[in-house]
CSV table of C-alpha atoms in Angstrom, one decimal:
chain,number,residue,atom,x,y,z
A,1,UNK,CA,117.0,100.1,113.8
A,2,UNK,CA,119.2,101.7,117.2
A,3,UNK,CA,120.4,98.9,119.4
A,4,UNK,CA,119.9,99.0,123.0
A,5,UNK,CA,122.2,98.0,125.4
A,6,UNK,CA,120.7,96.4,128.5
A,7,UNK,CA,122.3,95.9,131.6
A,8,UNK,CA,120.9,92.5,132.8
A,9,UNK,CA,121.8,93.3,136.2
A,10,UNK,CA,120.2,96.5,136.4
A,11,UNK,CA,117.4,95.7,134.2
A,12,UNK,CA,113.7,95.5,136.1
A,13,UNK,CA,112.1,92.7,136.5
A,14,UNK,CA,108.6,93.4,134.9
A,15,UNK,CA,105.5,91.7,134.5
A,16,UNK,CA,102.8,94.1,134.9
A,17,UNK,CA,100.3,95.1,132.9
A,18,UNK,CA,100.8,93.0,130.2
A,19,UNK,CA,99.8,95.6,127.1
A,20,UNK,CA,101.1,95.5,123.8
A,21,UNK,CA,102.1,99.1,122.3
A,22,UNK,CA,102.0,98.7,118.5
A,23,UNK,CA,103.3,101.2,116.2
A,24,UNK,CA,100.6,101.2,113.6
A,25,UNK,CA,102.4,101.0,109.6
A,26,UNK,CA,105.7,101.1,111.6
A,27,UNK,CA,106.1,97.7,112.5
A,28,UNK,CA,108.3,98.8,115.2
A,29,UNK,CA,107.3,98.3,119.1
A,30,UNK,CA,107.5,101.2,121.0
A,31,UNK,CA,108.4,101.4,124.8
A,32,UNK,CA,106.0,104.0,126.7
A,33,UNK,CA,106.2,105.4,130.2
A,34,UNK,CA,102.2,105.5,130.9
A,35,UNK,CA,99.6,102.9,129.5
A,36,UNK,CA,96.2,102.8,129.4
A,37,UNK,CA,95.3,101.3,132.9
A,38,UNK,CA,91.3,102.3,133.7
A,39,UNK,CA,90.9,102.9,137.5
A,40,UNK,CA,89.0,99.8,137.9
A,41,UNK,CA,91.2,97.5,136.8
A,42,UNK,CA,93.9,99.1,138.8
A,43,UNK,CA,91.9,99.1,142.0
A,44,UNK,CA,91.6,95.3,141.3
A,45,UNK,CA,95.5,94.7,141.1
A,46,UNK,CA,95.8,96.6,143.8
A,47,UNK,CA,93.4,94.7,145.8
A,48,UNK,CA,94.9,90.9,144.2
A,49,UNK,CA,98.8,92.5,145.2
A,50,UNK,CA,97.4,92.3,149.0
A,51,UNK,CA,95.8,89.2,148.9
A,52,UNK,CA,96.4,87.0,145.8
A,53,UNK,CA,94.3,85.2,143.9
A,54,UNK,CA,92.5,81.9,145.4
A,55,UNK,CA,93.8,79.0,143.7
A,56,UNK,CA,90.4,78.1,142.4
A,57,UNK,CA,91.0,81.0,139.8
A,58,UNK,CA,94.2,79.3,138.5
A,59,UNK,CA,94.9,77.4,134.9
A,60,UNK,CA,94.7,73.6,136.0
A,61,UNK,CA,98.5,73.3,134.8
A,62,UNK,CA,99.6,76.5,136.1
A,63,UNK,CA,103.4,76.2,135.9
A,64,UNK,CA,105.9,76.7,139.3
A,65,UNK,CA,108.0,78.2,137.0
A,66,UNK,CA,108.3,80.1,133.7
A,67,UNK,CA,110.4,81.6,131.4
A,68,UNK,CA,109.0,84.0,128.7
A,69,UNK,CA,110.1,82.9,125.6
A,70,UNK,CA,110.8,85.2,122.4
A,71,UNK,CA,107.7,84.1,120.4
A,72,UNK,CA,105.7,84.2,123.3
A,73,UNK,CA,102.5,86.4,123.5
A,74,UNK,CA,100.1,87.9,126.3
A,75,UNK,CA,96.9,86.0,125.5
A,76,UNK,CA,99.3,82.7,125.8
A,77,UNK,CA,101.3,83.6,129.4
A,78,UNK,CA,97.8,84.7,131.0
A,79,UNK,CA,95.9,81.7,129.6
A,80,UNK,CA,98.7,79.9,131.1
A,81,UNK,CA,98.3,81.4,134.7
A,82,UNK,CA,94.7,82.3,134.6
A,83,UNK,CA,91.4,80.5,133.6
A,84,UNK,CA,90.2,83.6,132.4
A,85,UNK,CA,93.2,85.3,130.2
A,86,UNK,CA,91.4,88.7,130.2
A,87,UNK,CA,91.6,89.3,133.6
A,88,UNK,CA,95.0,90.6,133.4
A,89,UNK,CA,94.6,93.2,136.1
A,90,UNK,CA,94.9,89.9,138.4
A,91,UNK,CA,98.4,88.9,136.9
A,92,UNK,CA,99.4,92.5,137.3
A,93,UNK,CA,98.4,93.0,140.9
A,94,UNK,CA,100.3,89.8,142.4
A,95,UNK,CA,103.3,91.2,141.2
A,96,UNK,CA,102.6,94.8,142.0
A,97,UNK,CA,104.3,94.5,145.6
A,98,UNK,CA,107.6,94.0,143.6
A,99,UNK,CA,106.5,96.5,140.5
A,100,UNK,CA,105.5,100.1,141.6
A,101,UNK,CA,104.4,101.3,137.7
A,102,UNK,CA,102.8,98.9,135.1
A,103,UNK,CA,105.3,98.0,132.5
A,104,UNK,CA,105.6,95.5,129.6
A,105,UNK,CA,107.0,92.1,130.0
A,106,UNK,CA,110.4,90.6,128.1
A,107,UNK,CA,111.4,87.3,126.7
A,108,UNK,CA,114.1,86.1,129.4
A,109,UNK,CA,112.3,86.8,132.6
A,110,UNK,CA,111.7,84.3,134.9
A,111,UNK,CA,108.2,83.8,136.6
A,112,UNK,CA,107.7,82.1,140.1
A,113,UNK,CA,104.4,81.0,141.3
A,114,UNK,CA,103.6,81.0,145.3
A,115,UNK,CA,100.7,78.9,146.2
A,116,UNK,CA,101.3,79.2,150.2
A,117,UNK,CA,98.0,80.1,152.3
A,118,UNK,CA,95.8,78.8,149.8
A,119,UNK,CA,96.5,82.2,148.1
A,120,UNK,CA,98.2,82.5,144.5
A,121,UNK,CA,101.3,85.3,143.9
A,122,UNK,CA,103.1,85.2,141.0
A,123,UNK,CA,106.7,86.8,141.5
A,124,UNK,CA,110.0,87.3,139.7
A,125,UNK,CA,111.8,85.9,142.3
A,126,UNK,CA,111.7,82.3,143.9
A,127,UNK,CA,109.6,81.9,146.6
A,128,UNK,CA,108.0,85.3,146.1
A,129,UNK,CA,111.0,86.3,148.6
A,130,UNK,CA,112.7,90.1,148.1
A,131,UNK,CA,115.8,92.0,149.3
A,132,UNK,CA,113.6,93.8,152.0
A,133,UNK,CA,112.4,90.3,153.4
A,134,UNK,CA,116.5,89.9,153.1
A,135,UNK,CA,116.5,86.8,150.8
A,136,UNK,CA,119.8,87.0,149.0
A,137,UNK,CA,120.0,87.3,145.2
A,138,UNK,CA,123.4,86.2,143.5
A,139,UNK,CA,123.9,88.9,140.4
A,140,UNK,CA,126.3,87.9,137.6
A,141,UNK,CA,127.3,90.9,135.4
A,142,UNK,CA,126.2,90.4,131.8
A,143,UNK,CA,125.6,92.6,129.0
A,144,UNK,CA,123.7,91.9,125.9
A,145,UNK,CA,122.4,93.6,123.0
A,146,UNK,CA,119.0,93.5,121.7
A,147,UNK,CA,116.9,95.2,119.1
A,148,UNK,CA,113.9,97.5,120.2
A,149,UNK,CA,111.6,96.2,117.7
A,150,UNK,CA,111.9,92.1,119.4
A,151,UNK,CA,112.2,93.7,123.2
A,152,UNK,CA,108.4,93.7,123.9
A,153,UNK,CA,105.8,90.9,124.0
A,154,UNK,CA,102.6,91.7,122.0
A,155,UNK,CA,99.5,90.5,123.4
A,156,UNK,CA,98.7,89.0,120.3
A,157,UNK,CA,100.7,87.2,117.1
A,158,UNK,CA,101.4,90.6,115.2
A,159,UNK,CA,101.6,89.0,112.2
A,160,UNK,CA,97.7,87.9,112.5
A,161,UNK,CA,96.1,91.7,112.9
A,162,UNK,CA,99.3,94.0,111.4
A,163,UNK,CA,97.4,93.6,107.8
A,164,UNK,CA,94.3,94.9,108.9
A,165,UNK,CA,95.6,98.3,111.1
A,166,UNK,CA,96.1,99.8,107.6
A,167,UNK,CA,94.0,97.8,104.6
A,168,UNK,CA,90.6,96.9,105.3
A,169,UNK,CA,88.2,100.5,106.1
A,170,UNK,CA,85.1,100.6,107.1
A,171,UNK,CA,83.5,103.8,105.6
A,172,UNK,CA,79.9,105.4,104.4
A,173,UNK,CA,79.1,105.1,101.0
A,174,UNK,CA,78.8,108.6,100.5
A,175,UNK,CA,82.9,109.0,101.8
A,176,UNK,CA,84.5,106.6,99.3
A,177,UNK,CA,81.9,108.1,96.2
A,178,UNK,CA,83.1,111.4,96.9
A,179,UNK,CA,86.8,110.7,97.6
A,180,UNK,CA,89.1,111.7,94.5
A,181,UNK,CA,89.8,108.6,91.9
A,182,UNK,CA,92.4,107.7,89.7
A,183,UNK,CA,91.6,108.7,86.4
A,184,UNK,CA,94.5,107.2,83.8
A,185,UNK,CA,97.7,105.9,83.7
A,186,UNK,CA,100.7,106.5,82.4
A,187,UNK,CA,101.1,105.7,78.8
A,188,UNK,CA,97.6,104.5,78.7
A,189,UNK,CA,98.7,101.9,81.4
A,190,UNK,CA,95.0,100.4,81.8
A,191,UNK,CA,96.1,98.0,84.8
A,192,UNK,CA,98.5,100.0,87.5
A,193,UNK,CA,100.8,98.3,89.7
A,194,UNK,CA,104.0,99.1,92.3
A,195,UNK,CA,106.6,102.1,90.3
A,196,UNK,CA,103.6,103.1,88.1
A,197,UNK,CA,102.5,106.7,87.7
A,198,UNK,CA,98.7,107.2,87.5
A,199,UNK,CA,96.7,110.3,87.4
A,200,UNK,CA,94.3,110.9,89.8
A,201,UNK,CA,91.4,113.9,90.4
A,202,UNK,CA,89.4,114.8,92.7
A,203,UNK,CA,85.3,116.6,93.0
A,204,UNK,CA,84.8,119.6,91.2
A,205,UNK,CA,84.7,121.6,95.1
A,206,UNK,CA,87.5,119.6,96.4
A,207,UNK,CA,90.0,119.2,94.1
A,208,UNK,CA,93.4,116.8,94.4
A,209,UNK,CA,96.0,119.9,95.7
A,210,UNK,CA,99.4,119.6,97.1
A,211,UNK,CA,99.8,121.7,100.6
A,212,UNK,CA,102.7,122.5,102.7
A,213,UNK,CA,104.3,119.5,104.4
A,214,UNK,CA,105.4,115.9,104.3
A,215,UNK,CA,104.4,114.2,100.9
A,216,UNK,CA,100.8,113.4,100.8
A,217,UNK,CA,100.2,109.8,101.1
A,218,UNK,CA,97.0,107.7,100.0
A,219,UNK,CA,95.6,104.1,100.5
A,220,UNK,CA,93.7,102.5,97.2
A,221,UNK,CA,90.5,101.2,97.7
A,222,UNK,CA,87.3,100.1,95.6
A,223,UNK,CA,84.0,98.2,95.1
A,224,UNK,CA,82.7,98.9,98.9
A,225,UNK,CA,80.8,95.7,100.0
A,226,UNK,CA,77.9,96.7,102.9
A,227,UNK,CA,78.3,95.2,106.5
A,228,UNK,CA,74.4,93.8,107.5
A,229,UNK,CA,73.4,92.8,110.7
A,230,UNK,CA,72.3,89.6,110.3
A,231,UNK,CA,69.8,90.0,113.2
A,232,UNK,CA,68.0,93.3,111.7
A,233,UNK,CA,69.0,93.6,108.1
A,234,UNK,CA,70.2,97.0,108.8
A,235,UNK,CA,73.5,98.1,106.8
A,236,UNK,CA,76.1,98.7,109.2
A,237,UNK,CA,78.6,100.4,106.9
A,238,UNK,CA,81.0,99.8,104.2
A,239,UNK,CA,83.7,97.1,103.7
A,240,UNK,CA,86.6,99.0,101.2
A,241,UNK,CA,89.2,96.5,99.6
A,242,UNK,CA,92.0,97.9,100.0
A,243,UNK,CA,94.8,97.5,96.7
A,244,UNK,CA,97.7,99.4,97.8
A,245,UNK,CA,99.4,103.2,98.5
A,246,UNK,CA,100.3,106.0,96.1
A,247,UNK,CA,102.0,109.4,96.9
A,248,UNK,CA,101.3,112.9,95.3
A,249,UNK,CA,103.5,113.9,93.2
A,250,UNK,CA,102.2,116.7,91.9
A,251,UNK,CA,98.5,118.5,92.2
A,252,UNK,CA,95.5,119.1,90.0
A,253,UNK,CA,96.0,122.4,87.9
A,254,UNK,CA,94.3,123.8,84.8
A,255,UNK,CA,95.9,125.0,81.6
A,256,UNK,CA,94.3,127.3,78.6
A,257,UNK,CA,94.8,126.7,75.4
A,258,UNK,CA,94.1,128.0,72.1
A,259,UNK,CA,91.7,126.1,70.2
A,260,UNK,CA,90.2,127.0,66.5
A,261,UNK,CA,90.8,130.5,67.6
A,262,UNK,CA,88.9,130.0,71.0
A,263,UNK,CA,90.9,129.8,74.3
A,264,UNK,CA,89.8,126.4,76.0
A,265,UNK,CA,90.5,125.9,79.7
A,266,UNK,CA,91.2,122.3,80.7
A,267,UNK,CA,91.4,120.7,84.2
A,268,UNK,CA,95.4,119.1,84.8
A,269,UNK,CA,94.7,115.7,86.6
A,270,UNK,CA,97.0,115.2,89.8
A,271,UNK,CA,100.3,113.6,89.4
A,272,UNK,CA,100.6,110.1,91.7
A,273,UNK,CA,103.1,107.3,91.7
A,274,UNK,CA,101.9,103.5,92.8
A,275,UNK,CA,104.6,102.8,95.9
A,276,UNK,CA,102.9,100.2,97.1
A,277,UNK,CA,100.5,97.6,95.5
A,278,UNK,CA,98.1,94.0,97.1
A,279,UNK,CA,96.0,94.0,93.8
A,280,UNK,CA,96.4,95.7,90.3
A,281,UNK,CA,94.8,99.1,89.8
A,282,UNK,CA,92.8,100.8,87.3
A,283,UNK,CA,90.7,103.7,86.4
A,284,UNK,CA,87.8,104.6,88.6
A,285,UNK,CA,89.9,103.2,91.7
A,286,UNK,CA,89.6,105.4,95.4
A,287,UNK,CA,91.9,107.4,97.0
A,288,UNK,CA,91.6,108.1,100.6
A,289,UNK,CA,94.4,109.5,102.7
A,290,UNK,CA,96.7,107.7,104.7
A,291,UNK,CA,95.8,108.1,108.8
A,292,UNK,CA,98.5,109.3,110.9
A,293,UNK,CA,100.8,106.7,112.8
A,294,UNK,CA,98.7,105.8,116.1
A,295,UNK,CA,100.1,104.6,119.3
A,296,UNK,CA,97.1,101.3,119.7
A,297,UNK,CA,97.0,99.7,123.1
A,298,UNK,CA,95.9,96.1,123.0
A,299,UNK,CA,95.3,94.8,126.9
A,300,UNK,CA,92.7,92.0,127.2
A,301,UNK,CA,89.5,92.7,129.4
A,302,UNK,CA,86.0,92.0,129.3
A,303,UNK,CA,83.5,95.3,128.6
A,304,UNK,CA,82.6,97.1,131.4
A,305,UNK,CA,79.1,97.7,129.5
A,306,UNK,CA,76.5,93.9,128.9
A,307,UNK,CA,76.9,93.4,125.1
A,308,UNK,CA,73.6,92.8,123.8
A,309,UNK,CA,72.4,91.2,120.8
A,310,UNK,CA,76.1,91.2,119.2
A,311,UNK,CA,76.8,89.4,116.3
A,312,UNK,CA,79.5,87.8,114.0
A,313,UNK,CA,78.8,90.0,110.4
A,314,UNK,CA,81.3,88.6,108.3
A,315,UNK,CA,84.6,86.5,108.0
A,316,UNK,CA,86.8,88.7,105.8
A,317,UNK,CA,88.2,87.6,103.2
A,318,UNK,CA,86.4,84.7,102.7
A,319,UNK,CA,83.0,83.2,100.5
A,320,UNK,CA,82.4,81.1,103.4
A,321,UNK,CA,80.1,81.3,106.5
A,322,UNK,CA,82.2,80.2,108.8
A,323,UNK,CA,85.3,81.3,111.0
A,324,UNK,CA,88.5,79.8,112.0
A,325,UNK,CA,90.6,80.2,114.9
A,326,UNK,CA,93.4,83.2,114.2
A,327,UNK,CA,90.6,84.5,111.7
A,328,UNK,CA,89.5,88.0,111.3
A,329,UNK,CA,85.8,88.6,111.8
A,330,UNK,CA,83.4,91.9,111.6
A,331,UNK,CA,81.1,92.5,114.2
A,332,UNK,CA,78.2,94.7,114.6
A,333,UNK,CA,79.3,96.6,117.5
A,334,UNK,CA,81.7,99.6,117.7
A,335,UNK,CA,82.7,102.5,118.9
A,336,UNK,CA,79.0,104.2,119.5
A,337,UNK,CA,78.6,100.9,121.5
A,338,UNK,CA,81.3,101.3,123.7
A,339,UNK,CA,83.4,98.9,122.4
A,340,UNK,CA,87.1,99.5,122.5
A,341,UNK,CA,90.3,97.4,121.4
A,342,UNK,CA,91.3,94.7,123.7
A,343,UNK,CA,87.8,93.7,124.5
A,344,UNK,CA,87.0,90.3,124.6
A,345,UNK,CA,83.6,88.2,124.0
A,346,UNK,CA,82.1,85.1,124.1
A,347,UNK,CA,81.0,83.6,121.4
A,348,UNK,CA,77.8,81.6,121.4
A,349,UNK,CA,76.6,79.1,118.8
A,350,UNK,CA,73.2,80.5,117.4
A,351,UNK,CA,70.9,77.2,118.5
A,352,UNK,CA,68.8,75.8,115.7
A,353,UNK,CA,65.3,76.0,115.4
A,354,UNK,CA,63.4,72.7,114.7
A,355,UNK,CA,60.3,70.6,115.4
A,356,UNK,CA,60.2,67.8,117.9
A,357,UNK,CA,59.0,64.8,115.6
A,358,UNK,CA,58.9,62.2,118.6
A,359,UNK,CA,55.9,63.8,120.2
A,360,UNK,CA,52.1,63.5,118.8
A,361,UNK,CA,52.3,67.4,119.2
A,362,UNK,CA,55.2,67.9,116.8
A,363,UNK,CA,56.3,71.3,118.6
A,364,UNK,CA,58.6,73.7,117.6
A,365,UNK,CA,61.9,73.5,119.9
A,366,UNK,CA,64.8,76.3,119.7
A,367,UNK,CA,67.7,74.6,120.8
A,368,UNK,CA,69.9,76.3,123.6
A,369,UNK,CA,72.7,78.6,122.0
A,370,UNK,CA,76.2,77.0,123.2
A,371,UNK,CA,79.5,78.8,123.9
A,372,UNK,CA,82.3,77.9,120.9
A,373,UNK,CA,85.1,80.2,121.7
A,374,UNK,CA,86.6,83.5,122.3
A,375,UNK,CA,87.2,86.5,120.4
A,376,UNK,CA,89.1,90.2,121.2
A,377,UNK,CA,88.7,93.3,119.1
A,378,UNK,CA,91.6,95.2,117.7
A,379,UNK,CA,90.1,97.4,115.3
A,380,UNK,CA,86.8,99.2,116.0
A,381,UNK,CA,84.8,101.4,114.0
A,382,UNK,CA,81.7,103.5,114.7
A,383,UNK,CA,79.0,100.5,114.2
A,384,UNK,CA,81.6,97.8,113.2
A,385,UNK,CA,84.6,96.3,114.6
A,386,UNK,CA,87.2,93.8,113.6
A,387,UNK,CA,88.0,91.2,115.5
A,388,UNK,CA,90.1,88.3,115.8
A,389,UNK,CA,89.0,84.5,116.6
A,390,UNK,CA,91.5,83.3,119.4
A,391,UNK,CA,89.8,80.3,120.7
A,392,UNK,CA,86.8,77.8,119.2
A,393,UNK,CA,85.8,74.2,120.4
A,394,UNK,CA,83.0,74.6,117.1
A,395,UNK,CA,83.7,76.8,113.8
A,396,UNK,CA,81.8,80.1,114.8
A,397,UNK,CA,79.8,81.2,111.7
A,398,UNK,CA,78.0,84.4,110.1
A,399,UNK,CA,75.1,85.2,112.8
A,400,UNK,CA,76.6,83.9,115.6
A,401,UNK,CA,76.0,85.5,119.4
A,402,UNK,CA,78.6,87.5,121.2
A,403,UNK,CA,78.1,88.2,124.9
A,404,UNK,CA,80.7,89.1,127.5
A,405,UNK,CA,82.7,86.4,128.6
């Protein structure tokens, strides 16, 4: 990994718009000049950078002073400053007098909170005071080195979601039935794992071929598990387990050969090698290929659109019905629904239904549905989205509510 010198003295002070930039499959952090910043929630910092935010919008233990720490995270600084930590835009605009350009934030800053007027500011100077206003700001040369992959805070704990950017799919049954499959292994390998060599074809109108460019790279996947809505039944899509990666080695041919004096023409399976394995793999196993690297945005915010009748669908991985915090969830909304990553909901405990026994009447009584927690999407599909659980006062289960928060 390059090293990058930074000039402390010369280095901005930034806390802006808070926005992790993840290098999907890279595990590297990438620095970018221009982030997703909707014109909303910019016309909100704007707004909150000439007035500040009323104190009554504050954390209850909102510190004076803080300094970002290395393991820190986004969700954790605004839950620290705000009641609410999706409304970054807020965070963003009471530092926008001192930053002109949203920008991510580093461990080592230093933030100071102004509470004068009744009005909250946060700044990266003490006292909210600048060289313009001509407070006085002693400078001591230092230089340090640090690596570009540590430099940015995520929003979230990468090592929570960084499993699921690349192994869990959501797909149509039809796309994983007709994708090519691995066929044999190498010396009648039955089981396949990492260094193997398999053999792999695919349909008769779409066969396994090499073409021009890097090598071809493909993600393993079988026994596609359908995604129901538990409020209509409905199948949402399909839930791929993902085993591991093979490259293409070589494509499918065809030979003829010379059989009891007949010339028989055979189909020559596709050459791949196993380079990366979660489970053993066998015959009969999916290939799909590998997406290209995306640059994924993750700023917390509330939809702009009501979410209605959103549900938890499943808790991956996992038997069980119900969720814990820093658990991965599917939900029945997506893409088609407007839902995008760094969007946060509410999650509401699904009241019982039972029958009032101290009355004469014995009625039926639906209890009123609560609110348990929190959750932001980071991977959404076309009808289904991944999520992760960031907060619960109750375990969230399989049918719960989601509404905006």
């Amino acid at each position: 990994m390059k090293q990058l010198r930074i000039n402390d003295c010369l280095r901005p002070n930034i806390f802006a718009t808070l926005a992790m930039i993840a290098m999907v499959g890279s595990g590297t952090t990438a620095l970018a000049q221009n982030y997703p910043v909707t014109p909303q929630q910019r016309a909100t910092a704007q707004q909150t950078a000439q007035t500040g935010v009323p104190l009554s919008e504050l954390a209850p233990n909102a510190p004076d002073e803080y300094t970002i720490k290395p393991r820190d995270t986004l969700w954790a600084v605004s839950r620290l400053y705000l009641r609410s930590p999706w409304r970054w835009p807020e965070l963003w605009g009471m530092n926008m007098g001192e930053i002109r350009n949203p920008h991510l934030i580093y461990p080592g800053q230093v933030l100071y909170l102004d509470k004068t007027g009744g009005r909250a500011r946060l700044s990266t100077r003490r006292g909210g005071s600048s060289v313009a206003d001509g407070g006085t700001i002693k400078l001591t040369p230092r230089t340090r080195f640090e690596s570009l992959s540590g430099m940015a805070l995520p929003t979230l704990n990468p090592s929570l979601i960084e499993p699921f950017l690349s192994e869990p799919i959501v797909v149509d049954q039809e796309t994983l039935l007709t994708a090519p499959r691995i066929v044999a292994g190498n010396d009648s390998r039955v089981l396949l794992a990492r260094g193997d060599r398999a053999y792999a074809r695919g349909e008769v109108n779409s066969p396994l071929v090499e073409t021009a460019g890097p090598i071809k790279t493909f993600r393993i996947f079988r026994n596609a598990t359908p995604l129901k809505d538990p409020g209509t039944g409905e199948i949402l899509g399909y839930e791929a387990q993902y085993l591991g990666k093979a490259q293409l080695q070589r494509g499918e041919s065809s030979v003829t050969e010379m059989v009891e004096g007949k010339e028989l023409k055979s189909v020559v399976p596709a050459t791949v090698d196993i380079v990366a394995a979660r489970e053993e793999m066998r015959a009969g196993d999916r290939l799909l290929p590998e997406p290209p690297r995306q640059l994924l945005s993750y700023a917390p915010r509330a939809p702009q659109q009501p979410i209605e009748e959103g549900r938890i669908v499943s808790v991956y991985g996992n038997a069980v019905q119900f969720a814990a915090q820093n658990q991965v969830v599917a939900i029945n909304k997506g893409t088609l629904d407007g839902i995008e990553n760094g969007h946060v909901l509410a999650i509401l405990k699904n009241g019982e239904t039972i029958i009032d026994k101290t009355g004469a009447a014995k009625e039926t009584l639906k209890l009123p549905n609560e609110r348990i927690g929190l959750l932001m999407v980071f991977r959404p599909f076309e009808r289904v989205s991944y999520a992760l659980v960031l907060e619960i006062n109750d375990a969230p289960r399989i049918g719960d509510l989601l509404i905006n928060p």
